[in-house]
mmCIF file of C-alpha atoms in Angstrom:
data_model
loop_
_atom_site.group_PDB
_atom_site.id
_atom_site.type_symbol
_atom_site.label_atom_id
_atom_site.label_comp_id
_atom_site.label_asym_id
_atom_site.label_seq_id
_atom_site.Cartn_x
_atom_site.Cartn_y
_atom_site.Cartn_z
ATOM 1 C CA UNK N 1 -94.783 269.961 22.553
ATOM 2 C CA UNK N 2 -98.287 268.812 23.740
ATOM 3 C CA UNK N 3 -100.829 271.354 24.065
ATOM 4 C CA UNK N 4 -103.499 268.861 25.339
ATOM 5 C CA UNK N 5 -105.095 269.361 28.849
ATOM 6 C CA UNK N 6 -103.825 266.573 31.387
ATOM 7 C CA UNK N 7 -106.336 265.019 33.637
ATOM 8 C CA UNK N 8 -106.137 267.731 36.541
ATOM 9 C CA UNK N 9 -106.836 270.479 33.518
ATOM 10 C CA UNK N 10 -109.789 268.224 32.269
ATOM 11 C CA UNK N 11 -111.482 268.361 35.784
ATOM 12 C CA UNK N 12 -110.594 271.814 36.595
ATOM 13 C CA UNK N 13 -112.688 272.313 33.113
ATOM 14 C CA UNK N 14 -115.302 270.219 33.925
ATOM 15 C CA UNK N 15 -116.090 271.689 37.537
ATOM 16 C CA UNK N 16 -115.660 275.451 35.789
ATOM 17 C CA UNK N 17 -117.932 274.733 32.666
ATOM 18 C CA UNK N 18 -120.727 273.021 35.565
ATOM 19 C CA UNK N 19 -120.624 276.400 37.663
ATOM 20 C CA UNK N 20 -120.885 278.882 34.355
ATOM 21 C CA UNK N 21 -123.777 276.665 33.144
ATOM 22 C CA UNK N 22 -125.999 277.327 35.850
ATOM 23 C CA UNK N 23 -128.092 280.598 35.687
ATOM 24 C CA UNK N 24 -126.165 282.535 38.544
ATOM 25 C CA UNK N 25 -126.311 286.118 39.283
ATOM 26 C CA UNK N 26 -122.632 287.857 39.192
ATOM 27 C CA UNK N 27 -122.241 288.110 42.480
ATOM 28 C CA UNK N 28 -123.782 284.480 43.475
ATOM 29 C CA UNK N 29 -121.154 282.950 40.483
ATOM 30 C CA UNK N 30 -118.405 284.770 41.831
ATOM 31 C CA UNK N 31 -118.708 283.153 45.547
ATOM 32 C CA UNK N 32 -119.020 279.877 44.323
ATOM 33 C CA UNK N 33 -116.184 280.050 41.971
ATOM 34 C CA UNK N 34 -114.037 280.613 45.484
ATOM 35 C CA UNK N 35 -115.696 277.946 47.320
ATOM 36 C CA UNK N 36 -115.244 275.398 44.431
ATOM 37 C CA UNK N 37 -111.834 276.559 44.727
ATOM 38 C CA UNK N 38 -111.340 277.717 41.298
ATOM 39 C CA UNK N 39 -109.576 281.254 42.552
ATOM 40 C CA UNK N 40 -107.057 279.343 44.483
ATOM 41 C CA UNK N 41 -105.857 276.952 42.424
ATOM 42 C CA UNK N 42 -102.390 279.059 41.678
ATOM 43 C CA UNK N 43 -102.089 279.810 45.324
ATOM 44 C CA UNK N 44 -99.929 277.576 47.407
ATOM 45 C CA UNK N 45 -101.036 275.197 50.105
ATOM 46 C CA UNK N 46 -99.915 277.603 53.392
ATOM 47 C CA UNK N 47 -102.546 279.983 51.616
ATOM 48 C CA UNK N 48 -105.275 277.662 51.037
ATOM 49 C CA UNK N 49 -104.715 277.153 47.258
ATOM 50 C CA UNK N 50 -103.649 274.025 45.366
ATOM 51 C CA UNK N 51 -100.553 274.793 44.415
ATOM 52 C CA UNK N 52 -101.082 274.285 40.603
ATOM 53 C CA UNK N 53 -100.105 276.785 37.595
ATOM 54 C CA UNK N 54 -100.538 278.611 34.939
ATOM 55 C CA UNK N 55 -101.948 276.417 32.387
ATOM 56 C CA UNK N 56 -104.728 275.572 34.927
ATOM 57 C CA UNK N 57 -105.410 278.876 36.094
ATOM 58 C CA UNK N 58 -105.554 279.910 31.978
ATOM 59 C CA UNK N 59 -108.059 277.069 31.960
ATOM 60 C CA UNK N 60 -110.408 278.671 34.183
ATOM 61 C CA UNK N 61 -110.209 281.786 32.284
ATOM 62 C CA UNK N 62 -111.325 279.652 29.292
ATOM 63 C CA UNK N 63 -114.151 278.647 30.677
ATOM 64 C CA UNK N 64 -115.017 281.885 31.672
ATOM 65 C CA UNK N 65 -114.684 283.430 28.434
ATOM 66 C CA UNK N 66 -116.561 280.786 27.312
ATOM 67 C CA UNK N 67 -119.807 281.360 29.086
ATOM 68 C CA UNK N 68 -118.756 285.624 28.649
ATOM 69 C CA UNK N 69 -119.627 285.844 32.181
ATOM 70 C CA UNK N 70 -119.306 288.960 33.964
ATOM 71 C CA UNK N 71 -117.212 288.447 36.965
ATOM 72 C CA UNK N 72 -113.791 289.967 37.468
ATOM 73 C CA UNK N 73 -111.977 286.214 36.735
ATOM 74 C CA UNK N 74 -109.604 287.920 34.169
ATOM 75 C CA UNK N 75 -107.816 290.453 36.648
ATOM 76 C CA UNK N 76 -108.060 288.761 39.639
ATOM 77 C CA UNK N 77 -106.400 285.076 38.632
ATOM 78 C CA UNK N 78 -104.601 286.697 35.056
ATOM 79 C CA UNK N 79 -103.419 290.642 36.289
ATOM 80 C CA UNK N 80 -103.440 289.539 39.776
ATOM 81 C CA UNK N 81 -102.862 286.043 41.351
ATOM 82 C CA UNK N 82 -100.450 284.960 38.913
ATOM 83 C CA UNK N 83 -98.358 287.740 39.159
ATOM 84 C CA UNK N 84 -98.135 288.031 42.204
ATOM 85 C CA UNK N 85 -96.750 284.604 42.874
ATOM 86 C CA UNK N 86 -94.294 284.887 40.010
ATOM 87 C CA UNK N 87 -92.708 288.147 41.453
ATOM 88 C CA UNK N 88 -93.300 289.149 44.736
ATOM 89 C CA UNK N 89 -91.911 287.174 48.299
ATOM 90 C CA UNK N 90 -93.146 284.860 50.128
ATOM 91 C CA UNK N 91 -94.371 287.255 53.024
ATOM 92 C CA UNK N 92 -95.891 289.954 50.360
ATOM 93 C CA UNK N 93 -97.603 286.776 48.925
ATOM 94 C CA UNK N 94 -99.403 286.307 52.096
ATOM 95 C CA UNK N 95 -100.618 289.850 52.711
ATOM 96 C CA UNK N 96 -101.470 290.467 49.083
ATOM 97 C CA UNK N 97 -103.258 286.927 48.563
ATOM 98 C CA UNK N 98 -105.255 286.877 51.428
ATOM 99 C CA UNK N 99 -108.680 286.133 51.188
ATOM 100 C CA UNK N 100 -108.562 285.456 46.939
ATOM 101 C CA UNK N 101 -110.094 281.993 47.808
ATOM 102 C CA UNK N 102 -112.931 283.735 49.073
ATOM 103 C CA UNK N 103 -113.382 286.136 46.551
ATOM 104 C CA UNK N 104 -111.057 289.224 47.129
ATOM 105 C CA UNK N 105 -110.519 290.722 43.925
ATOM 106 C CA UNK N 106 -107.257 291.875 42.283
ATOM 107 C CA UNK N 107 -106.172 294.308 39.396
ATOM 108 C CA UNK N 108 -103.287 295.544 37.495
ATOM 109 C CA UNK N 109 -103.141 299.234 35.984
ATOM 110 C CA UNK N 110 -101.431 297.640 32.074
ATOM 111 C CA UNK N 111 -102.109 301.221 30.482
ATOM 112 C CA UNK N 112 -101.319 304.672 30.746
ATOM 113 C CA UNK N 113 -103.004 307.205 28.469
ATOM 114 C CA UNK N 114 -102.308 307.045 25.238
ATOM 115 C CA UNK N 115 -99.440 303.761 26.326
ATOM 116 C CA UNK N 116 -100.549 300.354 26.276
ATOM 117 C CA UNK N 117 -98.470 297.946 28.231
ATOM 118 C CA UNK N 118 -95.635 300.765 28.511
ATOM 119 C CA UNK N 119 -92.247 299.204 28.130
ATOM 120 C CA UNK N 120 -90.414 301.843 29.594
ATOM 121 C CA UNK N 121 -93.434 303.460 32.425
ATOM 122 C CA UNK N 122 -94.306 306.773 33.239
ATOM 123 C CA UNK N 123 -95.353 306.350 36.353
ATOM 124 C CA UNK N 124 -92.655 306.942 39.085
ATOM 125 C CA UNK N 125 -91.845 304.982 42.680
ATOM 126 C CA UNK N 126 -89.423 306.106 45.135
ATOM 127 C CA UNK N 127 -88.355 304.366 48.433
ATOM 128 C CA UNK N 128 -90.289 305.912 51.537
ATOM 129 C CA UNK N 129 -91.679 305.128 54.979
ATOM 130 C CA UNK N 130 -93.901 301.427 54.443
ATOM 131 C CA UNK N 131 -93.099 301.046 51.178
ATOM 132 C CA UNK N 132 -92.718 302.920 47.980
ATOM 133 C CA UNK N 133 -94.844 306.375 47.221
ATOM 134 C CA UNK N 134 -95.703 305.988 43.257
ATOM 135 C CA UNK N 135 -97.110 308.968 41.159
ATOM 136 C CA UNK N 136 -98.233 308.242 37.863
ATOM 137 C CA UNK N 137 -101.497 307.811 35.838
ATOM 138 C CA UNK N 138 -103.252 305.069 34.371
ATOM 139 C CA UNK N 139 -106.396 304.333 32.522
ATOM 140 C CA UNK N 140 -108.488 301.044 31.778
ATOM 141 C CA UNK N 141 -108.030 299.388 35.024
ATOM 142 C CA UNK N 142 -110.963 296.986 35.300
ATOM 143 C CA UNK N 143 -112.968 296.470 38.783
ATOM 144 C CA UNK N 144 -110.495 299.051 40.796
ATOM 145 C CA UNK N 145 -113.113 300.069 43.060
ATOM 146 C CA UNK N 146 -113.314 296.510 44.488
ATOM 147 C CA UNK N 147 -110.125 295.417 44.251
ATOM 148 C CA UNK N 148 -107.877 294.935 47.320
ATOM 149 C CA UNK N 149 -104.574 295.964 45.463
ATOM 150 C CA UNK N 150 -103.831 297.095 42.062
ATOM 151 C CA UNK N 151 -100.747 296.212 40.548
ATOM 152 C CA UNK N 152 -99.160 299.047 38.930
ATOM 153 C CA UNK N 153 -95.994 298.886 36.413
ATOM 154 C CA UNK N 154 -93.372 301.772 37.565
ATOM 155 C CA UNK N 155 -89.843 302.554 36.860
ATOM 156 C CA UNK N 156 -88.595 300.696 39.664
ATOM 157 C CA UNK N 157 -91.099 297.703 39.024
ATOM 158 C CA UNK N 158 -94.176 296.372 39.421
ATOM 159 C CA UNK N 159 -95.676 298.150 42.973
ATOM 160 C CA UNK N 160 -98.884 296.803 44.894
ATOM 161 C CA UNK N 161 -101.179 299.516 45.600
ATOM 162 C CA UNK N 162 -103.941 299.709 47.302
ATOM 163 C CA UNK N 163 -106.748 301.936 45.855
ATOM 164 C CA UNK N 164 -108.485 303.332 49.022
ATOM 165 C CA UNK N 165 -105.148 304.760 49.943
ATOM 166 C CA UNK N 166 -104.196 308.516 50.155
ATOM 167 C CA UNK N 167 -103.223 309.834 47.038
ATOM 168 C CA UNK N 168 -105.417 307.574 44.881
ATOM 169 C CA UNK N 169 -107.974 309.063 42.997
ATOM 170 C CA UNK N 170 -110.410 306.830 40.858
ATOM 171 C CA UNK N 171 -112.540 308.122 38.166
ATOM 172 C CA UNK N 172 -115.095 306.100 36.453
ATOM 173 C CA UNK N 173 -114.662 305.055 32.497
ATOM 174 C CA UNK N 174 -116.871 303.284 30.130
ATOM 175 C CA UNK N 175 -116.616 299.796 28.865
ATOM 176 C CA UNK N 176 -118.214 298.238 25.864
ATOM 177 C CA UNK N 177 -119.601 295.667 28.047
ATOM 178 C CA UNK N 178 -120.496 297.610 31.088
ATOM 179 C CA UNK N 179 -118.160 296.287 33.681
ATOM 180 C CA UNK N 180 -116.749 298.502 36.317
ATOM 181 C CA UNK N 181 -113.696 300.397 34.832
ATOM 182 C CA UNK N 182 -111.518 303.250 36.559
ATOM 183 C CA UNK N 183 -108.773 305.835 35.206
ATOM 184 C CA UNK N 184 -106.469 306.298 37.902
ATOM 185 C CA UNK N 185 -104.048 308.774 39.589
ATOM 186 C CA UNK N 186 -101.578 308.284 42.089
ATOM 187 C CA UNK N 187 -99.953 311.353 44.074
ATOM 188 C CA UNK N 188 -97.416 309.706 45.836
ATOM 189 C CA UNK N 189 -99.932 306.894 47.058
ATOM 190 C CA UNK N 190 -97.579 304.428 48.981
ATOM 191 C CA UNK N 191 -97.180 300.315 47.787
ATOM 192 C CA UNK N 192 -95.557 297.360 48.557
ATOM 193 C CA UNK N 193 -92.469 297.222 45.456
ATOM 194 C CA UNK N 194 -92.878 293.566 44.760
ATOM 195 C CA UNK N 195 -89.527 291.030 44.824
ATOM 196 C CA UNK N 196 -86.413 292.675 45.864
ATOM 197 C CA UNK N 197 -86.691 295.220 43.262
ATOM 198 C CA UNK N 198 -83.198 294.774 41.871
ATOM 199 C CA UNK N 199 -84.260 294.115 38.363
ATOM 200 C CA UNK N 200 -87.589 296.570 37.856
ATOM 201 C CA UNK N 201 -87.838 296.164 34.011
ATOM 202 C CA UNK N 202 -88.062 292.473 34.190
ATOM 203 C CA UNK N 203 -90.741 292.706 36.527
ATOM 204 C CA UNK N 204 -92.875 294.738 34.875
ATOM 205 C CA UNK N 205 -92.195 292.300 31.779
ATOM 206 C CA UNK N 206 -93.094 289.550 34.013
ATOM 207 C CA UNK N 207 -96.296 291.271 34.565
ATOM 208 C CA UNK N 208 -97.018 291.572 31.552
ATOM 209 C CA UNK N 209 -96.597 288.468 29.992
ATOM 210 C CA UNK N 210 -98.521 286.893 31.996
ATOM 211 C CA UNK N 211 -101.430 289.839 32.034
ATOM 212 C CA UNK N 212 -101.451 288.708 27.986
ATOM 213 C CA UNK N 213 -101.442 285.320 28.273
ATOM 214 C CA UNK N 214 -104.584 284.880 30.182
ATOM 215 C CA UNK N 215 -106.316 287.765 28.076
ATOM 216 C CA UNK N 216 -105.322 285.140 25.511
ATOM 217 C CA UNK N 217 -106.863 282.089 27.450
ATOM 218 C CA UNK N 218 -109.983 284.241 28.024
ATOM 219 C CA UNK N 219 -110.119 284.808 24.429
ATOM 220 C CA UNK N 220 -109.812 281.782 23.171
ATOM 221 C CA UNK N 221 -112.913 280.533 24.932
ATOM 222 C CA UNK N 222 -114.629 283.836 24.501
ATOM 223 C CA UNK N 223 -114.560 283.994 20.484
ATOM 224 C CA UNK N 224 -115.124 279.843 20.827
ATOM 225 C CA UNK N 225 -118.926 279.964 23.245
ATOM 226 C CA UNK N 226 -120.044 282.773 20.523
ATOM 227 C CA UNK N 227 -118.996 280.285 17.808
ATOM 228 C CA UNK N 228 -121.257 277.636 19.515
ATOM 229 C CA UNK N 229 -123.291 280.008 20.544
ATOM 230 C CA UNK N 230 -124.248 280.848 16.544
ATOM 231 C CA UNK N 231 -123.684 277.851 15.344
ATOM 232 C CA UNK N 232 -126.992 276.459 17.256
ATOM 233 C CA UNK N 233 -128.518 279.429 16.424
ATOM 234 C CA UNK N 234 -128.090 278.890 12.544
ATOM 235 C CA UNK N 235 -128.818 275.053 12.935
ATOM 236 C CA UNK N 236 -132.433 275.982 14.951
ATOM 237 C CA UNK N 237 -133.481 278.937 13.075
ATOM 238 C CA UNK N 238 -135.337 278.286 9.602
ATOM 239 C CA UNK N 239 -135.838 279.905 6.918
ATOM 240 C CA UNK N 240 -137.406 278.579 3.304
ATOM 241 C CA UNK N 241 -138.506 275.519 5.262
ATOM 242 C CA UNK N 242 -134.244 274.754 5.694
ATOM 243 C CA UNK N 243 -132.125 275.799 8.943
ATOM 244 C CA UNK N 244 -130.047 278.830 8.059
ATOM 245 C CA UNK N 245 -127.021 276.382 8.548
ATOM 246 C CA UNK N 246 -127.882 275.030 5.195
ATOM 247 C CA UNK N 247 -127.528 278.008 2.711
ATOM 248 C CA UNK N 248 -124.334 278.160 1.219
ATOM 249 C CA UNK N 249 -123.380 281.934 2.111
ATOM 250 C CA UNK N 250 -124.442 281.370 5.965
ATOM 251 C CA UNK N 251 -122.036 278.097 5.710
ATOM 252 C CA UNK N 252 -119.291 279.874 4.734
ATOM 253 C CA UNK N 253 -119.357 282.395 6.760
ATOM 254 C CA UNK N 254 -119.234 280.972 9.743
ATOM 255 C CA UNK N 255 -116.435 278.371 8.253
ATOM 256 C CA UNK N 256 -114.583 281.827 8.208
ATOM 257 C CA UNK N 257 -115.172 282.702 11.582
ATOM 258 C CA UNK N 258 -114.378 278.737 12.762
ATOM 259 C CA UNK N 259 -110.657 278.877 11.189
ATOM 260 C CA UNK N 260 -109.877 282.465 12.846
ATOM 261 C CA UNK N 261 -111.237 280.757 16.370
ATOM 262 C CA UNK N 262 -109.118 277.677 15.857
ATOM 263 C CA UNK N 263 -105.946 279.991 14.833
ATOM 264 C CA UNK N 264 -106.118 281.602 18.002
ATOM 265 C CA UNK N 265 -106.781 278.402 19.969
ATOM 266 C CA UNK N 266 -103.696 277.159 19.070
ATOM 267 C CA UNK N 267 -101.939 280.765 19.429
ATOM 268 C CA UNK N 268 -103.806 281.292 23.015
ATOM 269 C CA UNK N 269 -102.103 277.525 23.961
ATOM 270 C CA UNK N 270 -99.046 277.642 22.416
ATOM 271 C CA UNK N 271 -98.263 281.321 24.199
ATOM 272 C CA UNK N 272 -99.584 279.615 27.923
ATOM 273 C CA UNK N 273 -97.971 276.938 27.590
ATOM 274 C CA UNK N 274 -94.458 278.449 26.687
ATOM 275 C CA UNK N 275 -95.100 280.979 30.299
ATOM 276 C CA UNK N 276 -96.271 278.050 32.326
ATOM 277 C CA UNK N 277 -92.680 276.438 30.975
ATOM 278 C CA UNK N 278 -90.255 279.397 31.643
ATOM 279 C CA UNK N 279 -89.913 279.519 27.888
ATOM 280 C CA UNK N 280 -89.182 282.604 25.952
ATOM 281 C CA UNK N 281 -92.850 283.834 24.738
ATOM 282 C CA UNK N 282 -92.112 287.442 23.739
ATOM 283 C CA UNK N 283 -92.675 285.883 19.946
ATOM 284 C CA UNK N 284 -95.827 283.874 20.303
ATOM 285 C CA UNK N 285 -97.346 287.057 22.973
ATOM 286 C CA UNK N 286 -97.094 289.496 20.313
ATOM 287 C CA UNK N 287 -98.401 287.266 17.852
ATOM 288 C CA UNK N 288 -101.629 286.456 19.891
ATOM 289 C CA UNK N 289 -101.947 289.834 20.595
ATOM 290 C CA UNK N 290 -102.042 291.103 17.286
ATOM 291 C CA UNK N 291 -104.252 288.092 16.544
ATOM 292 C CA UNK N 292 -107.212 288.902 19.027
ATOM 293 C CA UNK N 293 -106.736 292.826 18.431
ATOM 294 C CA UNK N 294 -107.828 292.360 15.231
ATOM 295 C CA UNK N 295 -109.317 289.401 13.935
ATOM 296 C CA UNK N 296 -111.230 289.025 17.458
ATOM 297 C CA UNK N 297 -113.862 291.875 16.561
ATOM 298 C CA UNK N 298 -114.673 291.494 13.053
ATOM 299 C CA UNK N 299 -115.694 287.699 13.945
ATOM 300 C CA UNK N 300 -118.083 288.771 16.214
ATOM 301 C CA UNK N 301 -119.593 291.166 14.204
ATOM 302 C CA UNK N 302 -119.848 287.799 11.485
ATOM 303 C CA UNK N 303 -121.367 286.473 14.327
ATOM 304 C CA UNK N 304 -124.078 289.298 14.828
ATOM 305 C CA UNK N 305 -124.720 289.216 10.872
ATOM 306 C CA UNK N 306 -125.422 285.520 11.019
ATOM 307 C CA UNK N 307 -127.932 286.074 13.741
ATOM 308 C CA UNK N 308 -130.191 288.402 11.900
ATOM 309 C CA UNK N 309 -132.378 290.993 14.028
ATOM 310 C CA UNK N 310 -132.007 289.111 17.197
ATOM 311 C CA UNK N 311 -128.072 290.247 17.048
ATOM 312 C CA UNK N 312 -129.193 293.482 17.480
ATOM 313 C CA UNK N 313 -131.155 293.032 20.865
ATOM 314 C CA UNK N 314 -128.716 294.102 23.481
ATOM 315 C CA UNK N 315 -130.129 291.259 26.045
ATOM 316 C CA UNK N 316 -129.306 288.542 23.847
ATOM 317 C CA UNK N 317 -126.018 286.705 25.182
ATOM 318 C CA UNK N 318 -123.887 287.466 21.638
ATOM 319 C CA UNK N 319 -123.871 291.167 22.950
ATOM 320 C CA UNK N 320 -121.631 290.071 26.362
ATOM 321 C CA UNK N 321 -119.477 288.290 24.153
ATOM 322 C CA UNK N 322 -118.693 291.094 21.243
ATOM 323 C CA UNK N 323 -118.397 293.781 23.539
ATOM 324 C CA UNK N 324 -116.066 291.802 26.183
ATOM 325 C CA UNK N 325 -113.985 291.294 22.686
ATOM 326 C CA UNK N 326 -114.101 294.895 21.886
ATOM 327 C CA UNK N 327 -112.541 295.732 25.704
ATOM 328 C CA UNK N 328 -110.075 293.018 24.776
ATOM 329 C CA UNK N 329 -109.102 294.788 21.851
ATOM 330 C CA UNK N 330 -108.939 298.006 23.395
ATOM 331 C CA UNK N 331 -106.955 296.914 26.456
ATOM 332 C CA UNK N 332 -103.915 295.959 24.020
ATOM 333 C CA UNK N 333 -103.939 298.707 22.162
ATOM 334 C CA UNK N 334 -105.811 297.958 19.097
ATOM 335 C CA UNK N 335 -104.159 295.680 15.735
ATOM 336 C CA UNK N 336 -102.498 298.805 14.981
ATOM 337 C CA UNK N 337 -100.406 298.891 17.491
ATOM 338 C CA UNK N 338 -99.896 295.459 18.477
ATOM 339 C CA UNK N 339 -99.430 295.015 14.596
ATOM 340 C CA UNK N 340 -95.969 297.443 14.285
ATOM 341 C CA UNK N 341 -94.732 295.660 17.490
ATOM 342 C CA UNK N 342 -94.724 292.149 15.869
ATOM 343 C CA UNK N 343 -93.151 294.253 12.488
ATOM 344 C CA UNK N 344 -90.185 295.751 15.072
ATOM 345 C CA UNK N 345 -89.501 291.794 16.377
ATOM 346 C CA UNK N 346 -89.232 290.788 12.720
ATOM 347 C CA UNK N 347 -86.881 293.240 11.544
ATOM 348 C CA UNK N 348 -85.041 292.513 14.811
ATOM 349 C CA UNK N 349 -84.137 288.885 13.452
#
């Protein structure tokens, strides 16, 4: 077990970190992340991509968390692109993926009201004329308006839809951080079923596993850039003639907050690097899960305390990264929830 990045992760880093550092709008970031090939890199060769996996694409989504950038990186490569290739055929791969490197954008509808990454789904698909006519509602699906297909967990599996077809209605939702976020219901809107369908349950556990494990990539560098973020901020800022760094109660604080970002480090690692195997990660999932649920938004709001008033100005950076984490959060279903699934797997044993 080596959770260390090899070279090729080290550079995909490096050339991610060099893009986020530069002060590019949303839109300006997002086209240069495809021409620096960072939305490929999953995608095989015949489709322009580089024919890596998951651990590198998961790196990307570090970085991005990292920076809290704004750009729909999470469901495109982690709802998207890498399901996508892990379930559907080589021919559906080509439709479905084409024009990612450029910047098409992907989704995946993970919850239905009131159902968080539904084992069993609601939402129903039956075989019809070009494809398979789901009906079924779902909430929370991030950037549906611009994405070319949503991926949508049904009885029968895991069904590409496209969201301007008929029988798709999209209503607009809030999100903590302002990103685009739709509620959606289909009325017999017709998809592409992905794979050969013969084992739907497994595909829509395929999706999402791998819809958690870059959620916890993205989290891990999310709750680590606010982390660096304050620590500079206590080291610059004085008070008494001494940095803030220096008092004992600001020390410990963010100590606190330091050991819950390095616990889910190694969680967010260990779970990607067990998917990118083919290992069984059901165990280390629902651990992260729980993990980032709820330890992910009372460190950030350390992290506002340690800032003082500037916390509270909603233009300062910290605010992108505490209210992504709060969307996080609310997208698995809250440490509640995600805490009496990791209780059912222990008394399962």
């Amino acid at each position: 077990m080596d959770f260390a990045r090899d070279e090729t992760q080290e550079d995909v880093a490096g050339v991610a970190a060099d893009l986020l550092a530069r002060d590019l709008g949303a839109d300006v970031l997002w086209r240069a992340m495809g021409e620096a090939d960072l939305l490929s890199l999953a995608l095989p060769e015949r489709l322009g991509g580089s024919a890596l996996g998951v651990a590198e694409a998961a790196t990307v989504l570090t970085e991005v968390g990292r920076s809290a950038a704004r750009i729909p990186a999470l469901p495109t490569i982690g709802f998207g692109v890498l399901p996508v290739l892990a379930l559907a055929t080589e021919t559906q791969q080509d439709v479905l993926l084409d024009g990612v490197p450029g910047g098409a954008v992907l989704s995946a509808a993970l919850a239905e009201p009131g159902r968080p990454f539904p084992g069993r789904p609601g939402a129903t698909a039956t075989a019809t004329d070009g494809g398979h006519a789901v009906t079924g509602s779902f909430v929370a699906v991030p950037y549906a308006d611009r994405a070319r297909f949503v991926l949508v967990p049904t009885d029968s599996g895991v069904v590409a839809v496209d969201p301007n077809a008929e029988g798709v209605t999209l209503s607009n939702s809030p999100s903590a951080v302002g990103d685009p976020e739709f509620s959606i219901r289909l009325d017999g809107a017709v998809g592409t079923l992905l794979g050969d369908g013969l084992d739907g349950a497994e595909s829509v556990a395929t999706l999402y596993r791998l819809a958690i494990a870059a959620i916890a990539a993205y989290s891990d560098g999310l709750l680590s850039g606010a982390t660096d973020l304050t620590a500079r901020h206590v080291s610059e800022r004085h008070q008494f003639g001494k940095p803030l760094a220096t008092f004992q109660a600001v020390a410990q604080q963010i100590a606190d907050v330091y050991v819950t970002a390095r616990t889910l480090h190694v969680a967010a690692l260990s779970s990607v690097w067990r998917v990118s195997g083919g290992l069984d990660a059901d165990d280390d999932l629902d651990v992260t899960a729980y993990w980032i649920a709820a330890e992910l938004p009372p460190a950030m709001r350390v992290l506002h305390h340690l800032h003082g008033g500037i916390g509270v100005d909603a233009t300062y950076p910290l605010h992108r990264y505490s209210s992504t984490a709060k969307d996080l959060a609310r997208w698995l279903g809250g440490a509640s929830y995600r805490l009496d699934l990791v209780g059912a797997r222990c008394s399962s044993i």
